[in-house]
Amino acid sequence: MNRKTLVLPALAGLLAPVLVACGGGDTAGKGGRAIVVGTTDRFEETTDAPAPFDPAAAYDVSAWNVLHSGFQTLMRLPRSGTAPVADAAEKCWFADRKNEQFRCTLREGLKFSNGNALTAEDVKFSVERALAINFDNGPVSLLSNIDQVETPSEQEVVFHLKTPDATFPQKIATPAAAIVDAQSYDKDKLGNGFKIVGSGPYTVRTEQKDGRVTKLLLEKNAAYQGPLQLRNDKVELRFFDDETSMDKALRAGEVDLVNRTMSPERIARLRADGDDSGVRLLEVPGQEISYLAFNTEDPTVKSKPVRQAIAQLVDRRALTRDAYDRANDPLFSLVPSGITGHQNSFSNKYGEEPSVDKARSILRAANITTPVPLTLTYNEDHYGQANAKAFAALQQQLGNGGLFQVQLQSVKWSEFRPNAAQGKYAVYGMGWFPDFPDPDNFVAPFIGKDNFLRSPYRNTRISDDLIPSSRETGQREAAARYFQQAQDIVADEVPVLPLWQGKSYVAARQNVTGAEWALNSASELQPWELGRGA
C-alpha cells in the first residue's frame, strides 16, 4: 500500500483490508442503515502527515481504501483480474509501440462532489501537483517516470513517459493518480486535515477529535459518473482502540464486518466458533508481504556478510508457526507466490532451514567479530500486537549460537515511518501491500534512488537493466525472467529480507452480501459491492 503500499501494507496475522461475507449481490443495504465496518486503524494529523487523505501524501493500504471510494482515477482494477479498466476515462491506450506515450479520453459529464466539472486540466493538475510536492513518504515514485502531460482538449489527456513502461496503466489506477479538483487544492503544497473533494462513488464525511478521525461515513455520490454499481447507500467506518472491543461489537451485531486488525489468536477463536456465532470467518488469498529492511549505510549492517548471516539464521517456518499460528506462509523471495515471476531465491541460496554453522562461517570468512550488536525496531499500533511476538521470536533466532547480541525497540507508527525513512534504524520490520498485482511492484519500489524505503542501497544491474527491460515487455509472463534475476541478486546482497506472505482473514455477520466481489486483485476494498440480505 505502499503498500501499499505505504504501504504500507497489511501485515502478519492482521485482518487484511477486505470485507467478505456470504450471499450474492443483494441490494438490501440501499436506503437503510449504513453497513458498519469495524477497524483498529487510525487516521490522524501529525507533523509528518498533515493531510492523511491527500493523494499526494497517502501511501498506506488503510488510507487508499478510503481514497478509492472518494476519488476517481483514469483507470481502476476490475472486480477480478489484473488488467485495469476505464474509470474516469472512457478509454485509454498506448499510442506507440514502445510503451512511451499513453492516451486517455474522459467520460462525458464528470463532476466533483462540490459540483465543479472535471476536465483533462484537472487530471494534468493532479499529476503535476503530486510530482511538485514530492512528499517524502508519499506515492510519488509511481508517477516519477512521467515526463510531460498534455491536454489537447477538455476530454483528452496524453502522458509522455521518460522511458518505456508497460506497467503505467496499473500505476495510474492507484490513488497516487487520484483526480483532485484544481480549484480546491493548492498546486504546490499539501492540504490540511481530512478533506476529500473528488468524483468517486462516495462522498466522504468525517468526525474528528484532537486531530484524529473518530467516525468516517461513505455516502453514495449522486454526481458519480463511472462504471461502478453501488449496492448500498452508506458505509460507515467505526474505529476501535483494540481488537477485543471490536470483536465484542461484531458479535453483538453493532458492527457488520471487521477490517484490520485481528490477531492469530482471534482468528483461531473465530474459526473454532464456527458459523453458530452469527459471524462467518473466511480465508482468501493474500499478496501482502512482511520483511526486514536494512539501512545499508548503518555501521552495524553495512557489511554484506552480516546481512547474509542474518538471512542464514532466520527460521521462517518457526516464525509463522509460533508467532502467527500459521495465519501466514513463509516467504523466501520479494515476489510472493501467485505473482508472475515468483521464485524462492532465498531458500535456493540459504536453504529453508536455519544454520548457525553456516552463519558463523560467513562472519568468520569476513573477519567479523562476534557477537555483533544489533537492534531490531518494530511497530505494534499499525502492524498489530502479533508483531511484538514475531520480533521476540526473531530476537531468539538471531541470538542462537551467540553470533548476534540483539535488542528490541518498539516505536509508535507516527514516529516509526518518518524515522525509518530518515535512516535512523539499522534493521526494522515493514510490510508491503502491492500497489498493483505485478512483479514490478515487488521489486522496483525497493531499488534505486526513488525507492519507497528511502534506502541507500543501489544495484544498477536491477535498476538500469532488468527493470527497464521488463517494462518494455507488454506480455508480463515474458517479463518474468528479468524479475527472477533480480530476486537472485536481492537474495545475495540482502538489502531486505522477506519473512512471510500474508493470508487475508475476514469476519462478517451472516446477513452481509457481496462477499465474492469485496476484494480486487490488489487486495483493495470495494465497499460498493456490499449489501445486506438473507
Short mmCIF file of C-alpha atoms in Angstrom, two decimals:
data_model
loop_
_atom_site.label_atom_id
_atom_site.label_comp_id
_atom_site.label_asym_id
_atom_site.label_seq_id
_atom_site.Cartn_x
_atom_site.Cartn_y
_atom_site.Cartn_z
CA MET A 1 0.00 0.00 0.00
CA ASN A 2 2.70 1.13 -0.37
CA ARG A 3 1.59 -0.98 0.14
CA LYS A 4 0.64 -0.01 -0.19
CA THR A 5 1.82 0.46 -0.46
CA LEU A 6 2.86 2.70 2.41
CA VAL A 7 2.36 0.86 2.30
CA LEU A 8 2.09 0.07 3.75
CA PRO A 9 0.84 -2.57 3.88
CA ALA A 10 -1.47 -5.05 5.84
CA LEU A 11 0.60 -7.34 7.88
CA ALA A 12 1.15 -10.56 9.65
CA GLY A 13 -1.74 -12.04 11.44
CA LEU A 14 -3.79 -8.97 10.77
CA LEU A 15 -7.10 -8.90 9.03
CA ALA A 16 -6.42 -7.69 5.52
CA PRO A 17 -8.44 -4.73 4.30
CA VAL A 18 -11.21 -6.78 2.82
CA LEU A 19 -14.84 -7.27 3.58
CA VAL A 20 -16.23 -10.71 2.89
CA ALA A 21 -19.49 -12.43 3.72
CA CYS A 22 -21.97 -14.91 2.34
CA GLY A 23 -24.60 -14.34 -0.29
CA GLY A 24 -24.83 -12.63 -3.63
CA GLY A 25 -25.36 -9.16 -4.97
CA ASP A 26 -28.35 -8.20 -2.80
CA THR A 27 -29.21 -4.51 -2.68
CA ALA A 28 -30.90 -4.61 0.71
CA GLY A 29 -28.35 -2.13 2.05
CA LYS A 30 -29.90 0.62 -0.05
CA GLY A 31 -31.96 3.20 1.76
CA GLY A 32 -31.38 1.54 5.13
CA ARG A 33 -28.79 1.94 7.84
CA ALA A 34 -25.14 2.05 6.90
CA ILE A 35 -23.09 -1.09 6.61
CA VAL A 36 -20.69 -0.73 9.53
CA VAL A 37 -17.07 -1.76 9.16
CA GLY A 38 -15.01 -2.04 12.32
CA THR A 39 -11.30 -1.30 12.26
CA THR A 40 -8.42 -0.62 14.62
CA ASP A 41 -6.74 1.59 12.03
CA ARG A 42 -6.08 5.21 12.98
CA PHE A 43 -6.29 8.29 10.81
CA GLU A 44 -4.68 11.28 12.47
CA GLU A 45 -2.97 14.52 11.57
CA THR A 46 0.69 14.70 12.50
CA THR A 47 3.59 16.97 11.58
CA ASP A 48 4.80 14.36 9.11
CA ALA A 49 1.30 13.56 7.81
CA PRO A 50 -0.71 16.81 7.85
CA ALA A 51 -3.27 15.56 5.30
CA PRO A 52 -3.85 11.79 5.67
CA PHE A 53 -6.34 11.70 2.75
CA ASP A 54 -4.37 13.85 0.31
CA PRO A 55 -3.47 11.65 -2.70
CA ALA A 56 -0.07 13.34 -2.94
CA ALA A 57 0.79 12.06 0.56
CA ALA A 58 -1.31 8.98 1.36
CA TYR A 59 0.59 5.74 0.85
CA ASP A 60 -0.80 3.04 3.10
CA VAL A 61 -3.47 0.47 2.49
CA SER A 62 -5.98 1.81 5.02
CA ALA A 63 -5.91 5.33 3.56
CA TRP A 64 -6.02 4.03 -0.02
CA ASN A 65 -9.22 2.14 0.75
CA VAL A 66 -10.82 5.49 1.62
CA LEU A 67 -9.31 7.28 -1.38
CA HIS A 68 -10.61 4.67 -3.82
CA SER A 69 -14.11 5.47 -2.55
CA GLY A 70 -13.80 9.27 -2.62
CA PHE A 71 -11.73 9.85 -5.76
CA GLN A 72 -11.69 8.58 -9.31
CA THR A 73 -8.63 7.58 -11.27
CA LEU A 74 -8.46 7.33 -15.04
CA MET A 75 -8.40 3.55 -14.69
CA ARG A 76 -9.07 1.14 -11.86
CA LEU A 77 -8.62 -2.56 -11.20
CA PRO A 78 -11.70 -4.62 -12.10
CA ARG A 79 -13.80 -6.78 -9.81
CA SER A 80 -11.37 -9.59 -10.54
CA GLY A 81 -8.31 -9.90 -12.73
CA THR A 82 -5.19 -7.76 -13.02
CA ALA A 83 -5.74 -5.72 -16.20
CA PRO A 84 -7.00 -2.18 -15.36
CA VAL A 85 -10.29 -0.99 -16.84
CA ALA A 86 -11.52 2.52 -17.60
CA ASP A 87 -12.92 4.57 -14.70
CA ALA A 88 -12.95 8.36 -15.14
CA ALA A 89 -11.68 7.61 -18.63
CA GLU A 90 -13.90 6.29 -21.39
CA LYS A 91 -10.85 4.53 -22.84
CA CYS A 92 -7.05 4.54 -22.52
CA TRP A 93 -4.32 3.07 -24.70
CA PHE A 94 -0.63 3.16 -25.58
CA ALA A 95 -0.29 5.23 -28.75
CA ASP A 96 3.12 3.83 -29.71
CA ARG A 97 4.90 0.50 -29.84
CA LYS A 98 7.50 1.37 -27.19
CA ASN A 99 5.07 1.98 -24.32
CA GLU A 100 6.18 5.61 -24.01
CA GLN A 101 3.01 7.55 -24.89
CA PHE A 102 -0.27 6.84 -23.12
CA ARG A 103 -3.54 8.50 -24.09
CA CYS A 104 -6.92 8.69 -22.37
CA THR A 105 -10.32 10.09 -23.32
CA LEU A 106 -12.51 11.15 -20.40
CA ARG A 107 -16.15 10.26 -19.85
CA GLU A 108 -18.72 12.93 -20.53
CA GLY A 109 -20.33 14.80 -17.65
CA LEU A 110 -17.79 14.11 -14.91
CA LYS A 111 -18.23 16.29 -11.82
CA PHE A 112 -16.56 16.66 -8.46
CA SER A 113 -18.59 16.32 -5.28
CA ASN A 114 -18.69 20.13 -4.97
CA GLY A 115 -20.37 20.46 -8.39
CA ASN A 116 -17.31 21.59 -10.36
CA ALA A 117 -16.77 19.98 -13.75
CA LEU A 118 -13.89 17.50 -14.04
CA THR A 119 -11.79 18.07 -17.16
CA ALA A 120 -8.47 16.96 -18.57
CA GLU A 121 -6.88 20.01 -16.93
CA ASP A 122 -7.77 18.57 -13.51
CA VAL A 123 -6.02 15.32 -14.44
CA LYS A 124 -2.93 17.26 -15.52
CA PHE A 125 -3.09 19.39 -12.37
CA SER A 126 -3.37 16.34 -10.10
CA VAL A 127 -0.35 14.54 -11.56
CA GLU A 128 1.83 17.64 -11.74
CA ARG A 129 0.82 18.57 -8.19
CA ALA A 130 1.93 15.20 -6.80
CA LEU A 131 5.25 15.50 -8.64
CA ALA A 132 5.79 19.07 -7.44
CA ILE A 133 5.01 18.28 -3.80
CA ASN A 134 7.24 15.17 -3.94
CA PHE A 135 6.19 14.14 -0.44
CA ASP A 136 8.88 12.02 1.24
CA ASN A 137 6.58 9.28 2.49
CA GLY A 138 4.15 9.51 -0.39
CA PRO A 139 3.48 7.55 -3.61
CA VAL A 140 5.26 9.94 -5.99
CA SER A 141 7.61 7.20 -7.19
CA LEU A 142 4.65 5.67 -9.06
CA LEU A 143 4.45 8.82 -11.18
CA SER A 144 8.13 9.75 -11.42
CA ASN A 145 8.50 8.33 -14.94
CA ILE A 146 6.09 10.93 -16.34
CA ASP A 147 7.96 13.47 -18.44
CA GLN A 148 5.07 15.64 -19.64
CA VAL A 149 1.27 15.75 -19.56
CA GLU A 150 -0.64 17.30 -22.46
CA THR A 151 -4.34 18.14 -22.72
CA PRO A 152 -5.29 18.50 -26.41
CA SER A 153 -8.91 19.11 -25.36
CA GLU A 154 -11.12 19.11 -22.27
CA GLN A 155 -11.65 15.38 -22.71
CA GLU A 156 -8.17 14.23 -23.79
CA VAL A 157 -5.03 13.57 -21.75
CA VAL A 158 -1.68 12.46 -23.14
CA PHE A 159 1.16 11.20 -20.95
CA HIS A 160 4.69 11.27 -22.33
CA LEU A 161 6.94 8.93 -20.35
CA LYS A 162 10.68 9.29 -19.82
CA THR A 163 11.24 5.60 -20.52
CA PRO A 164 9.02 2.75 -21.74
CA ASP A 165 6.73 1.37 -19.03
CA ALA A 166 4.19 -1.36 -19.71
CA THR A 167 3.02 -1.10 -16.08
CA PHE A 168 1.93 2.54 -16.43
CA PRO A 169 -1.81 1.72 -16.77
CA GLN A 170 -1.62 -0.07 -13.43
CA LYS A 171 0.17 2.84 -11.79
CA ILE A 172 -2.44 5.39 -12.78
CA ALA A 173 -5.10 3.03 -11.44
CA THR A 174 -3.73 3.68 -7.93
CA PRO A 175 -4.70 6.64 -5.69
CA ALA A 176 -1.29 8.15 -6.48
CA ALA A 177 -3.04 9.38 -9.64
CA ALA A 178 -6.35 10.25 -7.98
CA ILE A 179 -8.00 13.21 -9.71
CA VAL A 180 -8.47 16.24 -7.44
CA ASP A 181 -10.33 19.49 -8.11
CA ALA A 182 -7.81 22.11 -9.23
CA GLN A 183 -9.95 24.81 -7.59
CA SER A 184 -9.94 23.09 -4.21
CA TYR A 185 -6.29 22.02 -3.78
CA ASP A 186 -3.06 24.04 -3.75
CA LYS A 187 -0.76 23.14 -6.61
CA ASP A 188 2.46 23.01 -4.63
CA LYS A 189 1.59 22.04 -1.05
CA LEU A 190 -0.45 19.51 0.85
CA GLY A 191 -3.83 20.32 2.26
CA ASN A 192 -4.69 20.15 5.93
CA GLY A 193 -6.96 17.76 7.75
CA PHE A 194 -9.18 15.15 6.11
CA LYS A 195 -10.69 16.99 3.15
CA ILE A 196 -11.70 14.95 0.10
CA VAL A 197 -13.06 16.74 -2.95
CA GLY A 198 -13.29 14.03 -5.56
CA SER A 199 -15.61 12.41 -8.09
CA GLY A 200 -15.60 8.89 -6.70
CA PRO A 201 -18.59 6.65 -6.00
CA TYR A 202 -18.93 8.04 -2.47
CA THR A 203 -18.62 11.36 -0.73
CA VAL A 204 -16.59 11.19 2.46
CA ARG A 205 -17.60 12.79 5.75
CA THR A 206 -15.51 12.61 8.89
CA GLU A 207 -15.86 13.48 12.53
CA GLN A 208 -12.64 14.35 14.34
CA LYS A 209 -11.32 14.94 17.81
CA ASP A 210 -7.80 16.15 18.65
CA GLY A 211 -6.67 15.70 15.04
CA ARG A 212 -7.91 12.12 14.82
CA VAL A 213 -10.85 10.70 12.87
CA THR A 214 -13.45 9.25 15.24
CA LYS A 215 -16.04 8.41 12.58
CA LEU A 216 -15.97 8.16 8.79
CA LEU A 217 -19.07 7.89 6.61
CA LEU A 218 -19.09 6.98 2.93
CA GLU A 219 -22.33 8.17 1.29
CA LYS A 220 -23.44 7.47 -2.26
CA ASN A 221 -22.30 10.27 -4.57
CA ALA A 222 -25.28 11.28 -6.72
CA ALA A 223 -22.94 13.06 -9.16
CA TYR A 224 -20.77 10.00 -9.79
CA GLN A 225 -20.26 9.08 -13.44
CA GLY A 226 -18.41 5.82 -13.80
CA PRO A 227 -18.70 2.07 -14.30
CA LEU A 228 -19.35 1.03 -10.68
CA GLN A 229 -22.79 -0.04 -9.49
CA LEU A 230 -23.29 0.66 -5.79
CA ARG A 231 -25.13 -1.98 -3.79
CA ASN A 232 -25.51 0.26 -0.75
CA ASP A 233 -26.09 3.92 0.04
CA LYS A 234 -23.83 4.24 3.06
CA VAL A 235 -20.81 2.55 4.61
CA GLU A 236 -19.53 3.64 8.00
CA LEU A 237 -16.01 3.03 9.28
CA ARG A 238 -16.11 2.68 13.05
CA PHE A 239 -12.82 2.90 14.93
CA PHE A 240 -11.78 0.79 17.92
CA ASP A 241 -8.81 1.10 20.25
CA ASP A 242 -8.20 -2.64 20.28
CA GLU A 243 -9.33 -5.86 18.64
CA THR A 244 -11.09 -7.09 21.79
CA SER A 245 -13.64 -4.29 21.80
CA MET A 246 -14.00 -4.59 18.03
CA ASP A 247 -14.68 -8.32 18.26
CA LYS A 248 -17.25 -7.73 21.00
CA ALA A 249 -19.08 -5.22 18.80
CA LEU A 250 -19.04 -7.65 15.87
CA ARG A 251 -20.51 -10.49 17.92
CA ALA A 252 -23.17 -8.15 19.34
CA GLY A 253 -24.24 -7.10 15.84
CA GLU A 254 -23.16 -3.47 16.33
CA VAL A 255 -20.62 -3.97 13.53
CA ASP A 256 -21.33 -5.83 10.31
CA LEU A 257 -17.75 -6.61 9.33
CA VAL A 258 -14.33 -6.28 10.87
CA ASN A 259 -11.47 -4.95 8.87
CA ARG A 260 -7.97 -4.72 10.31
CA THR A 261 -6.77 -5.90 12.70
CA MET A 262 -7.20 -9.38 14.11
CA SER A 263 -4.50 -11.36 15.85
CA PRO A 264 -3.81 -15.01 15.01
CA GLU A 265 -5.39 -15.94 18.34
CA ARG A 266 -8.58 -14.09 17.42
CA ILE A 267 -8.67 -15.79 14.03
CA ALA A 268 -8.26 -19.20 15.65
CA ARG A 269 -11.09 -18.44 18.09
CA LEU A 270 -13.46 -17.38 15.32
CA ARG A 271 -12.57 -20.46 13.34
CA ALA A 272 -13.31 -22.68 16.33
CA ASP A 273 -16.64 -20.95 16.99
CA GLY A 274 -17.92 -21.75 13.51
CA ASP A 275 -20.98 -20.16 11.92
CA ASP A 276 -23.11 -20.72 15.02
CA SER A 277 -21.75 -17.47 16.47
CA GLY A 278 -23.55 -15.47 13.79
CA VAL A 279 -20.17 -14.47 12.39
CA ARG A 280 -18.53 -16.06 9.40
CA LEU A 281 -14.74 -16.29 9.04
CA LEU A 282 -13.26 -16.65 5.57
CA GLU A 283 -9.74 -17.01 4.31
CA VAL A 284 -8.85 -15.52 0.94
CA PRO A 285 -5.54 -15.41 -0.95
CA GLY A 286 -3.24 -12.58 0.05
CA GLN A 287 -0.33 -10.82 -1.59
CA GLU A 288 0.87 -8.75 1.32
CA ILE A 289 4.42 -9.46 2.47
CA SER A 290 6.42 -8.76 5.60
CA TYR A 291 10.16 -8.20 5.60
CA LEU A 292 13.16 -6.83 7.47
CA ALA A 293 14.60 -3.68 5.91
CA PHE A 294 18.30 -2.81 6.30
CA ASN A 295 19.89 0.61 6.32
CA THR A 296 22.90 -0.49 4.30
CA GLU A 297 24.86 2.61 5.37
CA ASP A 298 24.46 1.88 9.08
CA PRO A 299 27.80 0.61 10.50
CA THR A 300 26.10 -2.39 12.11
CA VAL A 301 24.74 -3.92 8.90
CA LYS A 302 26.75 -2.12 6.19
CA SER A 303 28.77 -5.29 5.64
CA LYS A 304 27.01 -7.72 3.31
CA PRO A 305 28.24 -10.79 5.24
CA VAL A 306 26.42 -9.52 8.35
CA ARG A 307 23.17 -9.33 6.40
CA GLN A 308 23.82 -12.73 4.84
CA ALA A 309 24.43 -14.25 8.28
CA ILE A 310 21.08 -12.85 9.45
CA ALA A 311 19.43 -14.41 6.39
CA GLN A 312 21.08 -17.71 7.30
CA LEU A 313 19.67 -17.66 10.86
CA VAL A 314 16.04 -16.69 10.31
CA ASP A 315 13.62 -19.58 10.65
CA ARG A 316 10.52 -18.52 8.70
CA ARG A 317 8.60 -21.71 9.33
CA ALA A 318 9.00 -21.39 13.09
CA LEU A 319 8.10 -17.71 12.85
CA THR A 320 4.82 -18.30 11.05
CA ARG A 321 4.02 -21.30 13.24
CA ASP A 322 4.79 -19.84 16.67
CA ALA A 323 4.21 -16.10 16.25
CA TYR A 324 1.30 -16.23 13.81
CA ASP A 325 -0.34 -19.59 14.49
CA ARG A 326 0.14 -20.44 10.79
CA ALA A 327 -2.00 -17.48 9.76
CA ASN A 328 0.70 -16.64 7.18
CA ASP A 329 3.07 -18.58 4.93
CA PRO A 330 6.88 -18.46 4.91
CA LEU A 331 8.24 -16.26 2.13
CA PHE A 332 11.61 -16.85 0.50
CA SER A 333 11.59 -14.05 -2.05
CA LEU A 334 10.37 -10.49 -2.53
CA VAL A 335 7.89 -11.57 -5.19
CA PRO A 336 5.19 -13.67 -3.46
CA SER A 337 3.62 -16.82 -4.80
CA GLY A 338 0.73 -16.21 -7.15
CA ILE A 339 2.57 -13.36 -8.87
CA THR A 340 4.26 -13.83 -12.24
CA GLY A 341 8.00 -14.46 -11.88
CA HIS A 342 7.97 -15.75 -8.28
CA GLN A 343 10.85 -18.00 -7.31
CA ASN A 344 12.32 -18.99 -3.94
CA SER A 345 15.66 -17.23 -4.29
CA PHE A 346 16.41 -17.06 -0.55
CA SER A 347 15.83 -20.76 0.07
CA ASN A 348 17.89 -21.55 -3.03
CA LYS A 349 20.82 -19.64 -1.52
CA TYR A 350 20.44 -20.22 2.23
CA GLY A 351 18.20 -23.28 2.46
CA GLU A 352 14.79 -23.47 4.08
CA GLU A 353 16.21 -24.43 7.48
CA PRO A 354 18.40 -22.06 9.53
CA SER A 355 22.06 -22.94 10.15
CA VAL A 356 24.19 -21.46 12.93
CA ASP A 357 27.29 -23.16 11.49
CA LYS A 358 26.82 -21.60 8.04
CA ALA A 359 26.14 -18.18 9.56
CA ARG A 360 29.27 -18.46 11.69
CA SER A 361 31.31 -19.39 8.63
CA ILE A 362 30.03 -16.34 6.74
CA LEU A 363 31.03 -13.99 9.56
CA ARG A 364 34.36 -15.71 10.18
CA ALA A 365 35.33 -15.52 6.49
CA ALA A 366 34.72 -11.76 6.62
CA ASN A 367 36.75 -11.38 9.88
CA ILE A 368 33.72 -10.01 11.70
CA THR A 369 33.94 -10.15 15.50
CA THR A 370 31.02 -11.79 17.29
CA PRO A 371 28.65 -11.23 18.90
CA VAL A 372 27.51 -8.49 16.54
CA PRO A 373 25.37 -5.89 18.41
CA LEU A 374 22.03 -5.49 16.66
CA THR A 375 18.86 -3.51 17.36
CA LEU A 376 15.63 -4.63 15.72
CA THR A 377 12.97 -1.91 15.53
CA TYR A 378 9.32 -2.77 15.10
CA ASN A 379 5.82 -1.33 15.43
CA GLU A 380 2.65 -2.55 17.13
CA ASP A 381 -0.05 0.12 16.79
CA HIS A 382 -0.01 -0.09 12.98
CA TYR A 383 1.05 -3.69 12.40
CA GLY A 384 -0.72 -5.24 15.39
CA GLN A 385 0.18 -6.97 18.62
CA ALA A 386 1.35 -10.10 16.81
CA ASN A 387 4.30 -8.09 15.55
CA ALA A 388 5.76 -7.92 19.06
CA LYS A 389 5.56 -11.69 19.35
CA ALA A 390 7.21 -12.09 15.95
CA PHE A 391 10.12 -9.84 16.84
CA ALA A 392 10.64 -11.62 20.14
CA ALA A 393 10.95 -14.82 18.09
CA LEU A 394 13.41 -13.13 15.71
CA GLN A 395 15.46 -11.95 18.68
CA GLN A 396 15.76 -15.51 19.89
CA GLN A 397 16.56 -16.90 16.44
CA LEU A 398 19.33 -14.38 15.75
CA GLY A 399 20.77 -14.92 19.21
CA ASN A 400 21.32 -18.62 18.57
CA GLY A 401 24.98 -19.56 18.65
CA GLY A 402 25.97 -16.24 20.22
CA LEU A 403 26.60 -14.65 16.81
CA PHE A 404 24.37 -11.62 17.44
CA GLN A 405 23.51 -9.69 20.58
CA VAL A 406 20.00 -8.49 19.81
CA GLN A 407 17.94 -5.76 21.42
CA LEU A 408 14.36 -4.90 20.52
CA GLN A 409 12.85 -1.44 20.11
CA SER A 410 9.12 -0.77 19.72
CA VAL A 411 8.18 2.61 18.19
CA LYS A 412 4.74 4.15 17.59
CA TRP A 413 3.73 4.43 13.94
CA SER A 414 3.61 8.24 13.98
CA GLU A 415 7.37 8.18 14.66
CA PHE A 416 8.30 4.84 13.15
CA ARG A 417 7.69 5.55 9.49
CA PRO A 418 9.38 9.00 9.24
CA ASN A 419 12.33 7.85 11.38
CA ALA A 420 12.83 4.79 9.18
CA ALA A 421 12.76 6.96 6.04
CA GLN A 422 15.43 9.19 7.61
CA GLY A 423 17.74 6.23 8.19
CA LYS A 424 17.50 6.21 11.99
CA TYR A 425 17.13 2.41 12.28
CA ALA A 426 19.69 -0.20 11.30
CA VAL A 427 17.15 -3.02 10.90
CA TYR A 428 13.39 -2.63 11.08
CA GLY A 429 10.24 -4.53 10.24
CA MET A 430 7.95 -3.41 7.44
CA GLY A 431 5.03 -4.73 5.47
CA TRP A 432 4.05 -4.22 1.85
CA PHE A 433 0.70 -4.44 0.17
CA PRO A 434 1.07 -4.24 -3.61
CA ASP A 435 0.13 -1.02 -5.33
CA PHE A 436 -0.79 -3.23 -8.26
CA PRO A 437 -0.52 -7.01 -8.87
CA ASP A 438 2.64 -7.22 -10.96
CA PRO A 439 6.17 -8.43 -10.07
CA ASP A 440 7.45 -4.94 -10.89
CA ASN A 441 5.71 -3.64 -7.76
CA PHE A 442 7.55 -6.07 -5.50
CA VAL A 443 11.00 -5.16 -6.86
CA ALA A 444 11.15 -1.62 -8.24
CA PRO A 445 9.86 0.16 -5.08
CA PHE A 446 12.82 -1.22 -3.10
CA ILE A 447 15.60 -0.44 -5.57
CA GLY A 448 17.07 2.82 -6.89
CA LYS A 449 17.15 6.47 -5.86
CA ASP A 450 13.39 6.92 -5.59
CA ASN A 451 12.80 3.75 -3.58
CA PHE A 452 9.91 3.63 -1.13
CA LEU A 453 12.12 2.91 1.87
CA ARG A 454 14.48 5.82 1.12
CA SER A 455 17.15 3.15 1.42
CA PRO A 456 20.72 3.99 0.34
CA TYR A 457 21.03 0.56 -1.29
CA ARG A 458 21.71 0.67 -5.02
CA ASN A 459 22.12 -2.01 -7.66
CA THR A 460 22.48 -0.71 -11.20
CA ARG A 461 22.04 -4.16 -12.73
CA ILE A 462 18.48 -4.18 -11.38
CA SER A 463 17.60 -0.50 -11.70
CA ASP A 464 19.30 0.27 -15.03
CA ASP A 465 18.95 -3.02 -16.87
CA LEU A 466 16.48 -5.59 -15.55
CA ILE A 467 13.59 -3.31 -14.60
CA PRO A 468 13.77 -1.15 -17.76
CA SER A 469 13.93 -4.30 -19.91
CA SER A 470 10.90 -5.73 -18.15
CA ARG A 471 8.90 -2.55 -18.73
CA GLU A 472 9.40 -2.79 -22.47
CA THR A 473 7.56 -6.11 -22.35
CA GLY A 474 3.81 -5.81 -22.63
CA GLN A 475 3.28 -9.54 -22.08
CA ARG A 476 4.04 -9.80 -18.38
CA GLU A 477 4.70 -13.54 -18.45
CA ALA A 478 7.59 -12.83 -20.82
CA ALA A 479 8.99 -10.33 -18.31
CA ALA A 480 9.27 -12.98 -15.58
CA ARG A 481 12.90 -13.82 -16.38
CA TYR A 482 14.03 -10.30 -15.55
CA PHE A 483 12.43 -10.42 -12.13
CA GLN A 484 13.84 -13.86 -11.41
CA GLN A 485 17.33 -12.49 -11.97
CA ALA A 486 16.54 -9.51 -9.74
CA GLN A 487 15.31 -11.81 -6.96
CA ASP A 488 18.58 -13.75 -7.06
CA ILE A 489 20.57 -10.51 -6.69
CA VAL A 490 18.44 -9.42 -3.72
CA ALA A 491 18.96 -12.81 -2.07
CA ASP A 492 22.72 -12.42 -2.43
CA GLU A 493 23.01 -8.81 -1.27
CA VAL A 494 20.13 -8.81 1.27
CA PRO A 495 19.05 -5.14 1.30
CA VAL A 496 15.73 -6.56 2.52
CA LEU A 497 14.89 -9.94 3.99
CA PRO A 498 11.41 -11.35 3.20
CA LEU A 499 9.73 -13.14 6.11
CA TRP A 500 6.17 -14.15 5.30
CA GLN A 501 3.34 -13.85 2.81
CA GLY A 502 0.01 -12.99 4.35
CA LYS A 503 -3.34 -14.66 4.15
CA SER A 504 -6.40 -12.46 4.36
CA TYR A 505 -8.90 -13.32 7.06
CA VAL A 506 -12.30 -11.71 7.09
CA ALA A 507 -15.05 -11.82 9.70
CA ALA A 508 -18.57 -10.72 8.80
CA ARG A 509 -22.13 -11.05 10.02
CA GLN A 510 -24.12 -13.70 8.20
CA ASN A 511 -26.51 -11.20 6.57
CA VAL A 512 -23.84 -9.23 4.69
CA THR A 513 -23.86 -9.90 0.94
CA GLY A 514 -21.43 -9.18 -1.88
CA ALA A 515 -18.55 -11.11 -0.38
CA GLU A 516 -17.27 -12.54 -3.64
CA TRP A 517 -16.54 -9.07 -5.05
CA ALA A 518 -15.39 -7.23 -1.93
CA LEU A 519 -11.69 -7.59 -2.73
CA ASN A 520 -9.91 -6.90 -6.00
CA SER A 521 -6.67 -8.47 -7.21
CA ALA A 522 -4.55 -5.96 -5.27
CA SER A 523 -6.46 -6.80 -2.07
CA GLU A 524 -8.12 -3.37 -2.13
CA LEU A 525 -11.51 -2.84 -0.57
CA GLN A 526 -14.53 -2.48 -2.86
CA PRO A 527 -17.25 -1.31 -0.41
CA TRP A 528 -19.71 -0.59 -3.24
CA GLU A 529 -20.12 -4.36 -3.66
CA LEU A 530 -21.53 -4.87 -0.16
CA GLY A 531 -25.19 -5.17 0.73
CA ARG A 532 -27.39 -6.62 3.41
CA GLY A 533 -29.81 -9.50 2.96
CA ALA A 534 -30.56 -13.10 3.88
#
